[in-house]
Coordinates of C-alpha atoms and ligand atoms in Angstrom, one line a residue:
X1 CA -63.0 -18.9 101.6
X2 CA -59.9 -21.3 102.3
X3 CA -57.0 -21.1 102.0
X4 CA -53.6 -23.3 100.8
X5 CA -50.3 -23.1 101.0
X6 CA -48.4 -23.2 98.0
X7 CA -46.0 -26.2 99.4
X8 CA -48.5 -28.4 100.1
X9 CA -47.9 -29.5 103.7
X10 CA -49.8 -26.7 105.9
X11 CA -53.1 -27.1 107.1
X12 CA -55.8 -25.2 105.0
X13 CA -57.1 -21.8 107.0
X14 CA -59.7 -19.4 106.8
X15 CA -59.1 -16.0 106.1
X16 CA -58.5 -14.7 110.0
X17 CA -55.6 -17.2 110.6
X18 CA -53.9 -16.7 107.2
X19 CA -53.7 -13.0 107.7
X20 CA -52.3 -13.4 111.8
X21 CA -50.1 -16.2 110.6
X22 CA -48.0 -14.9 107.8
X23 CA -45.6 -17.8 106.2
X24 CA -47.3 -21.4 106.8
X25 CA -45.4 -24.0 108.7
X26 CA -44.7 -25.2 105.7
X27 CA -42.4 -22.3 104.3
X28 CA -44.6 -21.7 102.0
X29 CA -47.1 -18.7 101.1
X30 CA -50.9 -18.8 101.5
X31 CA -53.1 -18.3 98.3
X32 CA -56.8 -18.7 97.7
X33 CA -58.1 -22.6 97.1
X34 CA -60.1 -20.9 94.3
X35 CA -60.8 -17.3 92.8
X36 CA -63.6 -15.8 93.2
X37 CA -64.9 -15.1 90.0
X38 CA -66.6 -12.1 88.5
X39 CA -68.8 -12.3 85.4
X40 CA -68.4 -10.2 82.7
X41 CA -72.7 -8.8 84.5
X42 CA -70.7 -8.7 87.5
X43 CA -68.6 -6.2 86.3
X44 CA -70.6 -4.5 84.8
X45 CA -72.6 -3.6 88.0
X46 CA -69.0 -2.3 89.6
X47 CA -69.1 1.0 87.0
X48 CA -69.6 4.2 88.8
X49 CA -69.1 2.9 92.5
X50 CA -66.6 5.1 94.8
X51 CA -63.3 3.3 95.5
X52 CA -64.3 2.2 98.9
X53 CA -67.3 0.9 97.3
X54 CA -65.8 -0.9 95.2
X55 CA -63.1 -2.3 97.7
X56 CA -66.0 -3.7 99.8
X57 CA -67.1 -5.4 96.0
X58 CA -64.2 -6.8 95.6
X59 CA -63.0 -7.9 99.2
X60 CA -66.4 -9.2 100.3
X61 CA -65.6 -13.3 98.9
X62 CA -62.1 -13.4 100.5
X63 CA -63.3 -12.4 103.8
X64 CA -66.1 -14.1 103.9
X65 CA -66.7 -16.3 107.5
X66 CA -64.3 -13.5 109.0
X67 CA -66.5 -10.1 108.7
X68 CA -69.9 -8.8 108.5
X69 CA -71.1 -6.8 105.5
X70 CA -71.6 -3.4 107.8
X71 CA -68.1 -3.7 109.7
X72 CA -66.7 -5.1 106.4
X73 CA -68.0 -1.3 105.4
X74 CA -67.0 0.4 108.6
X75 CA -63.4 -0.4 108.1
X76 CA -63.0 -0.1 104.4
X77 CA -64.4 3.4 104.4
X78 CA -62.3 4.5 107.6
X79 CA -59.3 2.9 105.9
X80 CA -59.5 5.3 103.0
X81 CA -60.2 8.5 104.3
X82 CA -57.0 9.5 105.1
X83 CA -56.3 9.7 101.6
X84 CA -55.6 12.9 100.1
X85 CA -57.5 12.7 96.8
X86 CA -61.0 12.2 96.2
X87 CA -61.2 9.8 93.7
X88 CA -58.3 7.8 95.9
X89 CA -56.4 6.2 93.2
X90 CA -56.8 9.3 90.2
X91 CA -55.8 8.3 86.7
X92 CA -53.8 10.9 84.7
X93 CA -53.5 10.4 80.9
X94 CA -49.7 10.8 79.8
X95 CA -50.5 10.1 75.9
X96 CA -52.9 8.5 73.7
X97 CA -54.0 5.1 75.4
X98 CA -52.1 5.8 78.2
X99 CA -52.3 6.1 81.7
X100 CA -50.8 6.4 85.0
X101 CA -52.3 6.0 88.0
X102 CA -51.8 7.5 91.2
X103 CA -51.6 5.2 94.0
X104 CA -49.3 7.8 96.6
X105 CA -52.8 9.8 98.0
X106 CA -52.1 8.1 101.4
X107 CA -50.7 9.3 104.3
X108 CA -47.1 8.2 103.8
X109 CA -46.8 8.8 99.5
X110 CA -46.2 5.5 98.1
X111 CA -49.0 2.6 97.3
X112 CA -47.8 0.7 100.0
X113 CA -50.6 2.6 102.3
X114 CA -53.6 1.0 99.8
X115 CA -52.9 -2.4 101.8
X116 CA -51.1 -1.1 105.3
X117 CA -54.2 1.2 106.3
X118 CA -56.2 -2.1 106.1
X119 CA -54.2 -4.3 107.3
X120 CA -54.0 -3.1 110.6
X121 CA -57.5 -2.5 111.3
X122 CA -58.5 -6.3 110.1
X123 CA -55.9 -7.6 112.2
X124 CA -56.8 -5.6 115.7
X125 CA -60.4 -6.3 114.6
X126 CA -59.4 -10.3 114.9
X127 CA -57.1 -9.5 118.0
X128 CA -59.6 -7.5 119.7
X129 CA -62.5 -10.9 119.4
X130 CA -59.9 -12.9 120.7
X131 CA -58.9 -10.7 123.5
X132 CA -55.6 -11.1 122.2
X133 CA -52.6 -8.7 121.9
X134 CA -50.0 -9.2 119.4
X135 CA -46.7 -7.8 118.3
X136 CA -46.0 -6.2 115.0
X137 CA -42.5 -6.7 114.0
X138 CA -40.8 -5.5 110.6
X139 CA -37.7 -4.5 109.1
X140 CA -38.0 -1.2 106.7
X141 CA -35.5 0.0 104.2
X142 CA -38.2 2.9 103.1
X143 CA -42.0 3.2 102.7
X144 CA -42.9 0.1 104.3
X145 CA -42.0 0.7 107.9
X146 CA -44.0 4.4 107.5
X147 CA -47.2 2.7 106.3
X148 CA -46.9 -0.1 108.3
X149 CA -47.0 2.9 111.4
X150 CA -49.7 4.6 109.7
X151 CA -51.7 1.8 109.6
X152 CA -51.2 0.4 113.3
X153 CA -51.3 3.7 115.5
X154 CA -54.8 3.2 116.1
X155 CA -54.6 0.1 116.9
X156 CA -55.4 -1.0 120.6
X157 CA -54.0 -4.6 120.6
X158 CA -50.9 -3.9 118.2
X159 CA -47.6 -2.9 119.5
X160 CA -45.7 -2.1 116.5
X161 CA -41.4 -2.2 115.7
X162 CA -40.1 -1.4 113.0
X163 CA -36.1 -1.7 112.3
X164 CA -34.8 0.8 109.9
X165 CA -30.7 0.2 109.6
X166 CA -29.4 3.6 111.0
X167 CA -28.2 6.2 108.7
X168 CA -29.2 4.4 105.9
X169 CA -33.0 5.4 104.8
X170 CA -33.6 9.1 103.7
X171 CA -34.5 11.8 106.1
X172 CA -37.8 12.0 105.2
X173 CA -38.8 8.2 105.0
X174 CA -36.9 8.2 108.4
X175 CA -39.0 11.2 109.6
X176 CA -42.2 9.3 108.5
X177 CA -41.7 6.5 110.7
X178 CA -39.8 8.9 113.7
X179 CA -42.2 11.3 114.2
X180 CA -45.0 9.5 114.7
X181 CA -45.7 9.7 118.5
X182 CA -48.4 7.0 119.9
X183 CA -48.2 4.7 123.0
X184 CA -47.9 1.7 120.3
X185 CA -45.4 2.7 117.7
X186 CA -41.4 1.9 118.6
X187 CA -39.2 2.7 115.7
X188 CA -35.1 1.4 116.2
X189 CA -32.7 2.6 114.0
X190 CA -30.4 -0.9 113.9
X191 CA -26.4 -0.5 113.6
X192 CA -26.7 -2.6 110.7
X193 CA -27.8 -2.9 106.8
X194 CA -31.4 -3.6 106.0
X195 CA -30.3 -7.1 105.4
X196 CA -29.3 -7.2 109.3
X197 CA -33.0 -5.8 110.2
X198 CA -34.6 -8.9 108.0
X199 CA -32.0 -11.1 109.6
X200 CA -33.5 -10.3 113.1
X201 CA -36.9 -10.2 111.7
X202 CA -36.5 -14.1 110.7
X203 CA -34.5 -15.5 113.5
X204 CA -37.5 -13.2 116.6
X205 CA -40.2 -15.3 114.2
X206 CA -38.1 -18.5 114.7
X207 CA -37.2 -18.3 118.5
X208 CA -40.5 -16.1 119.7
X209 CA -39.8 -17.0 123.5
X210 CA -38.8 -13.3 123.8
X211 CA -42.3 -13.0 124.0
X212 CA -43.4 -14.1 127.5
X213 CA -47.4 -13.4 128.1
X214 CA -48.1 -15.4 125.1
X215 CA -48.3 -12.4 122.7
X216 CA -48.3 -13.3 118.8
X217 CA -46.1 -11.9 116.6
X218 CA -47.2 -10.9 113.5
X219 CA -45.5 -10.1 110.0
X220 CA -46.6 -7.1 107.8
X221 CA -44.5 -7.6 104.7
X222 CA -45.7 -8.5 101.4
X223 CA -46.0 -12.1 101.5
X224 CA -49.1 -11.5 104.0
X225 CA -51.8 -12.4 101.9
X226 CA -54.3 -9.4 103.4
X227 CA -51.9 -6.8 101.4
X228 CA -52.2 -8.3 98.3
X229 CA -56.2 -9.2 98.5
X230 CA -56.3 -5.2 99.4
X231 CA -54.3 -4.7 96.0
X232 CA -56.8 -5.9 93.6
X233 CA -59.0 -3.4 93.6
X234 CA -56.8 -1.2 92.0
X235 CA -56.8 -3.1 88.8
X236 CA -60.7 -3.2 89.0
X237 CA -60.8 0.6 89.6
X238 CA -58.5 1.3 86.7
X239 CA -60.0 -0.8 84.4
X240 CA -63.5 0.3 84.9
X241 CA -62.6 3.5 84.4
X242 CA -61.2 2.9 80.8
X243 CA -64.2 0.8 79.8
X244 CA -64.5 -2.8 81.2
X245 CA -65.3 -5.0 80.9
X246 CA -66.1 -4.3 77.1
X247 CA -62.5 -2.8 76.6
X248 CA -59.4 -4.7 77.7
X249 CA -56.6 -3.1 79.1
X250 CA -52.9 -3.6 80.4
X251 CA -50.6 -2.8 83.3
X252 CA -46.9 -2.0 83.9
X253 CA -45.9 -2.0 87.5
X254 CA -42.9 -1.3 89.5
X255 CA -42.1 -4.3 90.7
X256 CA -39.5 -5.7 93.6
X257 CA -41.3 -8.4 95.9
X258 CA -43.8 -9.5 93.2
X259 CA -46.5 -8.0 95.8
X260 CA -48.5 -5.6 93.5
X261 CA -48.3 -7.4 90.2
X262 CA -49.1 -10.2 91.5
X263 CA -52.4 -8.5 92.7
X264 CA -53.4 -7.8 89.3
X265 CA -52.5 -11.5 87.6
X266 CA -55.3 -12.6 90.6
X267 CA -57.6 -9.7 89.4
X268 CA -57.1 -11.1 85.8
X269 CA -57.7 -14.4 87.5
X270 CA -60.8 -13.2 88.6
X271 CA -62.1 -12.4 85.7
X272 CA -60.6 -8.3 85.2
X273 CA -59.9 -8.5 80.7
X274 CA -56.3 -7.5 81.4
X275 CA -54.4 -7.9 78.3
X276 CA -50.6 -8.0 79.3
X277 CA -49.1 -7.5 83.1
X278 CA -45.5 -5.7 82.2
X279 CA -43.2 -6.8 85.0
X280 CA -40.8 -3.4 85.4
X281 CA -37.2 -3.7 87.0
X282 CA -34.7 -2.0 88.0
X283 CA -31.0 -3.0 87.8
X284 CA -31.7 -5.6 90.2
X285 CA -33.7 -7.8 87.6
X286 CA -34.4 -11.2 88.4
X287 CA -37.3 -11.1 87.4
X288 CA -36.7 -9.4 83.9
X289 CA -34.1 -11.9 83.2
X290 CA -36.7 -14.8 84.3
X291 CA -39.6 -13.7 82.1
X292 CA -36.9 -12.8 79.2
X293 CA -34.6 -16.2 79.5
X294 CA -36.7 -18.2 81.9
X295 CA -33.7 -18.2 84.3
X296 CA -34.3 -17.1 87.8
X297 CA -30.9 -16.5 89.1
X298 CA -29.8 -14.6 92.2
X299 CA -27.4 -11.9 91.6
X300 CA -25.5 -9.4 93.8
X301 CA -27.6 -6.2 95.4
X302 CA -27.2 -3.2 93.5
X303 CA -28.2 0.2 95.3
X304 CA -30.1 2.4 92.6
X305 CA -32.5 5.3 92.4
X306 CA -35.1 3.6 93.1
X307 CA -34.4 2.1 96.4
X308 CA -37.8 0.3 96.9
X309 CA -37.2 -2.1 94.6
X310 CA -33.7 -3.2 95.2
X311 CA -34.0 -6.9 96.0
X312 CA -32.5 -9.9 95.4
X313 CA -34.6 -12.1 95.3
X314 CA -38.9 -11.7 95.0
X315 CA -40.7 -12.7 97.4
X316 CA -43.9 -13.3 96.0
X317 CA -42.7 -15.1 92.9
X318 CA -43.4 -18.4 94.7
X319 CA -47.1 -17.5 94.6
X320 CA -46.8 -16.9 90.5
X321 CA -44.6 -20.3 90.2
X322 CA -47.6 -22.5 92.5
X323 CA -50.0 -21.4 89.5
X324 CA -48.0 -22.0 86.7
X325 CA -46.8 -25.3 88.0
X326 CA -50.1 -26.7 88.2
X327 CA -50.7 -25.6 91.8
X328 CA -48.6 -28.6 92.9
X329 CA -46.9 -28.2 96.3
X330 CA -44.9 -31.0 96.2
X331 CA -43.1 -30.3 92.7
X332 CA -43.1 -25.7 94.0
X333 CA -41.3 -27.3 97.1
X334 CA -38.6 -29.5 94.8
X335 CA -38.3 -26.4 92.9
X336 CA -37.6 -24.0 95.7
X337 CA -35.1 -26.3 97.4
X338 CA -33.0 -26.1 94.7
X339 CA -33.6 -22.6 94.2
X340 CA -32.1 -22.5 97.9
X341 CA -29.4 -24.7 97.4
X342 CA -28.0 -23.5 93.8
X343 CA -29.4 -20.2 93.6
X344 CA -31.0 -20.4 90.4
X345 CA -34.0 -22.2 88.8
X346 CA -35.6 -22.6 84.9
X347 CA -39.3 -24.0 84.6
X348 CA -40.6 -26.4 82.0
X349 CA -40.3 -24.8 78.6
X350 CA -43.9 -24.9 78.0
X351 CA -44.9 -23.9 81.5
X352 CA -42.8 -20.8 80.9
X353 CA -44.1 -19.8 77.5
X354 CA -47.7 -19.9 79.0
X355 CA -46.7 -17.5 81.4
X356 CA -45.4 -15.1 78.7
X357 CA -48.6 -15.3 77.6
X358 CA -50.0 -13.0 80.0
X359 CA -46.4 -11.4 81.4
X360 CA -43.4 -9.2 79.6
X361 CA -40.9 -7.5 81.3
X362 CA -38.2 -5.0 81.0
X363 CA -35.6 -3.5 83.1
X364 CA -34.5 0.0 83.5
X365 CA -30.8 1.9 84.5
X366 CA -30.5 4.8 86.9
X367 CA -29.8 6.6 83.5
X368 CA -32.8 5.2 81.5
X369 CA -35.0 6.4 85.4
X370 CA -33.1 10.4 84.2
X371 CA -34.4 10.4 81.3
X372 CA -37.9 9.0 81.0
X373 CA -38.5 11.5 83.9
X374 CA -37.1 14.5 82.1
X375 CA -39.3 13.1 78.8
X376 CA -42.1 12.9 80.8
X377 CA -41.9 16.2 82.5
X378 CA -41.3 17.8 78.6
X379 CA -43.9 16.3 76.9
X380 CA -46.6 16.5 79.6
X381 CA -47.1 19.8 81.0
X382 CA -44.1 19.6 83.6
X383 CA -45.6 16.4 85.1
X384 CA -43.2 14.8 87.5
X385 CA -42.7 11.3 88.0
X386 CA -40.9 9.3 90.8
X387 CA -38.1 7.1 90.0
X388 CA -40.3 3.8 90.3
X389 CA -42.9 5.4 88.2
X390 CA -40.4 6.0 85.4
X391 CA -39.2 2.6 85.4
X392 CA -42.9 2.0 85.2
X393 CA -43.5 4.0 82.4
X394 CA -40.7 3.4 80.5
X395 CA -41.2 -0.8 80.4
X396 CA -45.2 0.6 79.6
X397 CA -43.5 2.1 76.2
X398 CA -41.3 -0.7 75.3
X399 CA -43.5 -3.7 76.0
X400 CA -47.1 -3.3 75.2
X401 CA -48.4 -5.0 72.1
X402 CA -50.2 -2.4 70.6
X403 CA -51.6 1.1 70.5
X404 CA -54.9 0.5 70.8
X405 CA -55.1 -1.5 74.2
X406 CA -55.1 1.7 77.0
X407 CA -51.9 0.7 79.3
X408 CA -52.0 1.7 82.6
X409 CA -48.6 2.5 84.8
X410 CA -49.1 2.3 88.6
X411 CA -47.3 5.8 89.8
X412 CA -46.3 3.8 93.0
X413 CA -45.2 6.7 95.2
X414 CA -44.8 10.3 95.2
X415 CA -41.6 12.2 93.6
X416 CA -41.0 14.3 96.5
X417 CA -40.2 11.1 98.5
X418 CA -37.0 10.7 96.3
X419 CA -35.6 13.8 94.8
X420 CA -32.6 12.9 94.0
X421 CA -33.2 11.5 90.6
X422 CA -35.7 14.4 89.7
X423 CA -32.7 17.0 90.7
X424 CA -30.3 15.0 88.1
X425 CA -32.6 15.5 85.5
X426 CA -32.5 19.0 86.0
X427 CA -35.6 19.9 87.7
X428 CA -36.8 21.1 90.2
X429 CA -37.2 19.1 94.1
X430 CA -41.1 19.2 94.6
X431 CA -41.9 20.9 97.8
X432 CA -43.6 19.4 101.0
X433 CA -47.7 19.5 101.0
X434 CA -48.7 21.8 103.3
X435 CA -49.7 19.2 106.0
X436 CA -46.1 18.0 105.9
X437 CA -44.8 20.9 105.8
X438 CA -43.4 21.2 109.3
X439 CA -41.8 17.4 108.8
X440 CA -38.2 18.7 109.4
X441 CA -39.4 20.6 112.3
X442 CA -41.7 17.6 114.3
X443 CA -39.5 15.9 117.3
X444 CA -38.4 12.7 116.5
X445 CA -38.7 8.8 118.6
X446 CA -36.1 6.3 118.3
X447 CA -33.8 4.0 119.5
X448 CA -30.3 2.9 117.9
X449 CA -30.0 -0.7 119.2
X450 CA -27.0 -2.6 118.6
X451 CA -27.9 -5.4 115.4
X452 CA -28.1 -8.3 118.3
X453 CA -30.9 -10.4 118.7
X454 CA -30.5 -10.4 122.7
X455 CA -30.4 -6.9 122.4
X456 CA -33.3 -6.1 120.3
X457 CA -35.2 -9.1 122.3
X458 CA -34.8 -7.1 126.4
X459 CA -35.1 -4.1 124.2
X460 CA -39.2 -5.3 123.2
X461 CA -39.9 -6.6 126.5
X462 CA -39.0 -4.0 128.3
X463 CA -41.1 -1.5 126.0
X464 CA -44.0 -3.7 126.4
X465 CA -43.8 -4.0 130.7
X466 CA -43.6 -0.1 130.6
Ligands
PLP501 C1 -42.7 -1.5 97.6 C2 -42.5 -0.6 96.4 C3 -42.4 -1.2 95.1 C4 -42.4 -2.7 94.8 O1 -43.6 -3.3 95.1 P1 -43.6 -4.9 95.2 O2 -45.0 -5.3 95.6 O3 -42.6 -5.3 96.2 O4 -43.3 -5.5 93.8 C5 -42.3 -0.3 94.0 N1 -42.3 1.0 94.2 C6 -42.4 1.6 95.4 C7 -42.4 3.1 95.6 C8 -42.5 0.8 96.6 O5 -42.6 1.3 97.8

C-alpha cells in the first residue's frame, strides 16, 4: 500500500517509512492512496474471530510489503496480551440499542494503549532490519506518555523521553510513566506547561543535530498514521458484534486530536455500515462548533474534567478536511495557511453539508460530565463512567437519529484514572486493581529539566553515552 500526504508535495511512501517518519516534509499528514475495501462477504467471514484475529484481518492490506503474515501474527497477538479482559475491547449495554465499549483493558487504562502496544513493536521490528537505533521523543499531558512507555520498554532499538510539565499531570498518570524502570525509558518532568513540552518536541524535530551517531528520531503522537490504522479494528469489532454487516450501527467518541474518530470514518470508508460518527467535545469545542456552524475557529485553552481532551486545535482534522476537499493537496494546503495565519477557516457550503452527512457533534460542561455520570451510575446498576466516557455518552443521547440504530460510545479510559469528577457526583473513588495496587508505594525515575532546548538536548545525549 502507498501512501500520500495530504498537501500534496511529499514523496509517496510505503508503509515502513510513513510510520518512522511521522509529518511529511510537506507539513502535511500521511493517509492511504486508497482504502482497502471490505465486501459486505468480507465481513461476513470476520464474525466470531478473537480480537487479535481480527486485528491481523483488518491490518494485513495496510502493511502489506512491510510484514509477513506469521510475524504480522507474532506481534499482533503479543501486543494484546497484556490486556486485562478477555474479550479485549468488552461491550456493556447501558440501555436499549445501546452500548459502550470498553477500550481501557490495557496496561495504562485509557484506549490510547490499543495503538501504543503496537506501535512500538512495528517500529523496533523496522529499526531492528535496518540495524538502526532511534529515539522516541514525546510530550505528555496524561495517558499518552504512560502508553507510549508501555509500549516501548521492550524495545531494543528505542530509547524513549517523554516530557510531562512538572506538577501538572495527576499522581497516578505521573506514577504510570515514573515508575516504570527499564534501561530505555527516561521520563523528565519539564518546568513548564504541556504547551512548553510540545514546544521542545517541535523545535528537537526541526534542529535534530542533538543527535550525533545518526540516530532517528521518531514521533508517537496521533498524527502517526500506525496509531490510527491500529484504531480501526475497534469499529470492526464493535460492529460485528451487534450484527454486521446486516445491521448498521453508530459511534460517539471522545474526541480531542481527531485520532480515534477518525479511525472509524476510514472503517466506514472501508466498507464497516456505520450509520452516524458523533464527534463528542468538551468545552474546548472546535470541532463541535465546526460540524455545527462549519466554522473552525481557534479559541483559548480551557482546563476541564476531562483533561485528555483539552486542545486547541485537532490535529487530525487535516486528514478529515484532505477527504472532503476532494483529496486535493494543493487547495488542504491554501486552506491550512490561512488557517495558520487567521486562525479560523469555513469550507464550501456543499462540501460541509456532505460531511454532516456522516458526522454530528455535541459538546459537553464539566457540569453536564456530573451529571451524565451520576445518571449513569443510577440507572445502571452503579456503573461508573469516566469523565470522557460521559461526554461520550451524553453526545450518544443527544445526537443519534433514531432508536432503532444500536449506538455505540467508546469508554476511552478507566474512571479510577480521574476521580475527581466521580467524587463530585457523589460517589465513591474506584479503588486500584490489585496489580496496581502498590502504585503509590513503587520508587519513582525522573528528572526535572529546566524548559530549555540546550538543556533537554546535553540532557538526551548524555543519557544515551551512559
Ligand atoms: C487521547 C484521549 C482522548 C481523545 O482522543 P483523540 O484521538 O485525540 O481524539 C479521549 N479520551 C481519552 C481518555 C484520551 O486519553
Amino acid at each position: 500500500m502507498k501512501y500520500i500526504s495530504t498537501r500534496g508535495q511529499a514523496p509517496e511512501l510505503g508503509f515502513e517509512e510513513v510510520m518512522l517518519t511521522g509529518l511529511a516534509s510537506d507539513g502535511g499528514l500521511y493517509v492511504p492512496k486508497k482504502l482497502p475495501q471490505f465486501s459486505v462477504n468480507d465481513i461476513r467471514c470476520l464474525k466470531g474471530l478473537d480480537y487479535p484475529a481480527l486485528a491481523v484481518e483488518i491490518i494485513r492490506p495496510f502493511v502489506d510489503g512491510f510484514l509477513s503474515e506469521e510475524r504480522l501474527v507474532q506481534i499482533v497477538e503479543q501486543a494484546y496480551s497484556p490486556f486485562r479482559h478477555k474479550a479485549v475491547a468488552p461491550m456493556v449495554q447501558l440501555d436499549s440499542n445501546e452500548w459502550v465499549m470498553e477500550l481501557f483493558h490495557g496496561p495504562t487504562l485509557a484506549f490510547k494503549d490499543f495503538a501504543l502496544q503496537l506501535l512500538g513493536p512495528l517500529v523496533n521490528e523496522a529499526l531492528e532490519r535496518r540495524s538502526e537505533k532511534a529515539v522516541i521523543l514525546g510530550a505528555t499531558s496524561g495517558d499518552t506518555g504512560s502508553a507510549a512507555i508501555e509500549g516501548c520498554r521492550a524495545c531494543e532499538h528505542v530509547d524513549i523521553f517523554i516530557m510531562h510539565p512538572h506538577n501538572r499531570v495527576s499522581e497516578v498518570q505521573r506514577r504510570q510513566m515514573t515508575t516504570v524502570i527499564a534501561d530505555n525509558v527516561h521520563n523528565i518532568a519539564l518546568e513548564g506547561s504541556f504547551d512548553d513540552c510540545q514546544a521542545l518536541v517541535k523545535a528537537s524535530f526541526a534542529d535534530q543535530s542533538f543527535l550525533e551517531d545518526g540516530r532517528r528520531l521518531i514521533a508517537v503522537n496521533s498524527i502517526n498514521w500506525a496509531r490510527i490504522m491500529a484504531q480501526i479494528v475497534y469499529y470492526f469489532h464493535a460492529a460485528l458484534s451487534l450484527g454486521a454487516p446486516e445491521r448498521e450501527l453508530s459511534f460517539s467518541v471522545p474526541t480531542g486530536n481527531f485520532g480515534d474518530i477518525f479511525a472509524g470514518y476510514i472503517a466506514r470508508g472501508m466498507g464497516l455500515p456505520i450509520k452516524q460518527l458523533i464527534v463528542a467535545t468538551n468545552s474546548n469545542n472546535i470541532l463541535h462548533r465546526f460540524f455545527a456552524n462549519n466554522s473552525y475557529t481557534q479559541q483559548q485553552l480551557l482546563p476541564t474534567l476531562s483533561p485528555s481532551m483539552d486542545i486547541m486545535i485537532s490535529s487530525n482534522f487535516e486528514r478529515l478536511l484532505f477527504n472532503i476537499q476532494d483529496r486535493d493537496g494543493k487547495k488542504l494546503k491554501a486552506l491550512m495557511d490561512k488557517f495558520d495565519s487567521t486562525g479560523s477557516i469555513a469550507i464550501n457550503p456543499d462540501r460541509w453539508k456532505l460531511a454532516r452527512n456522516v458526522f454530528v457533534s455535541d459538546d459537553s460542561s464539566d457540569e453536564d460530565v456530573i451529571s451524565t455520570i451520576r445518571q449513569v451510575f443510577d440507572d445502571c446498576g452503579g456503573y461508573l463512567l469516566d469523565p470522557h466516557t460521559a461526554i461520550g455518552v451524553k453526545a450518544a443521547r443527544a445526537c443519534r437519529a433514531d432508536k432503532s440504530t444500536p449506538v455505540v460510545t467508546l469508554a476511552t479510559a478507566h474512571p479510577l484514572k480521574f476521580p475527581e469528577p466521580v467524587i463530585r457526583a457523589g460517589l465513591q473513588e474506584p479503588p486500584l486493581p490489585s496489580w496496581l495496587a502498590d502504585l503509590h508505594k513503587r520508587p519513582e525515575h525522573y528528572d526535572v529539566l529546566a524548559n530549555d532546548k540546550t538543556v533537554l538536548h546535553d540532557y538526551i545525549r548524555q543519557t544515551l553515552a551512559l
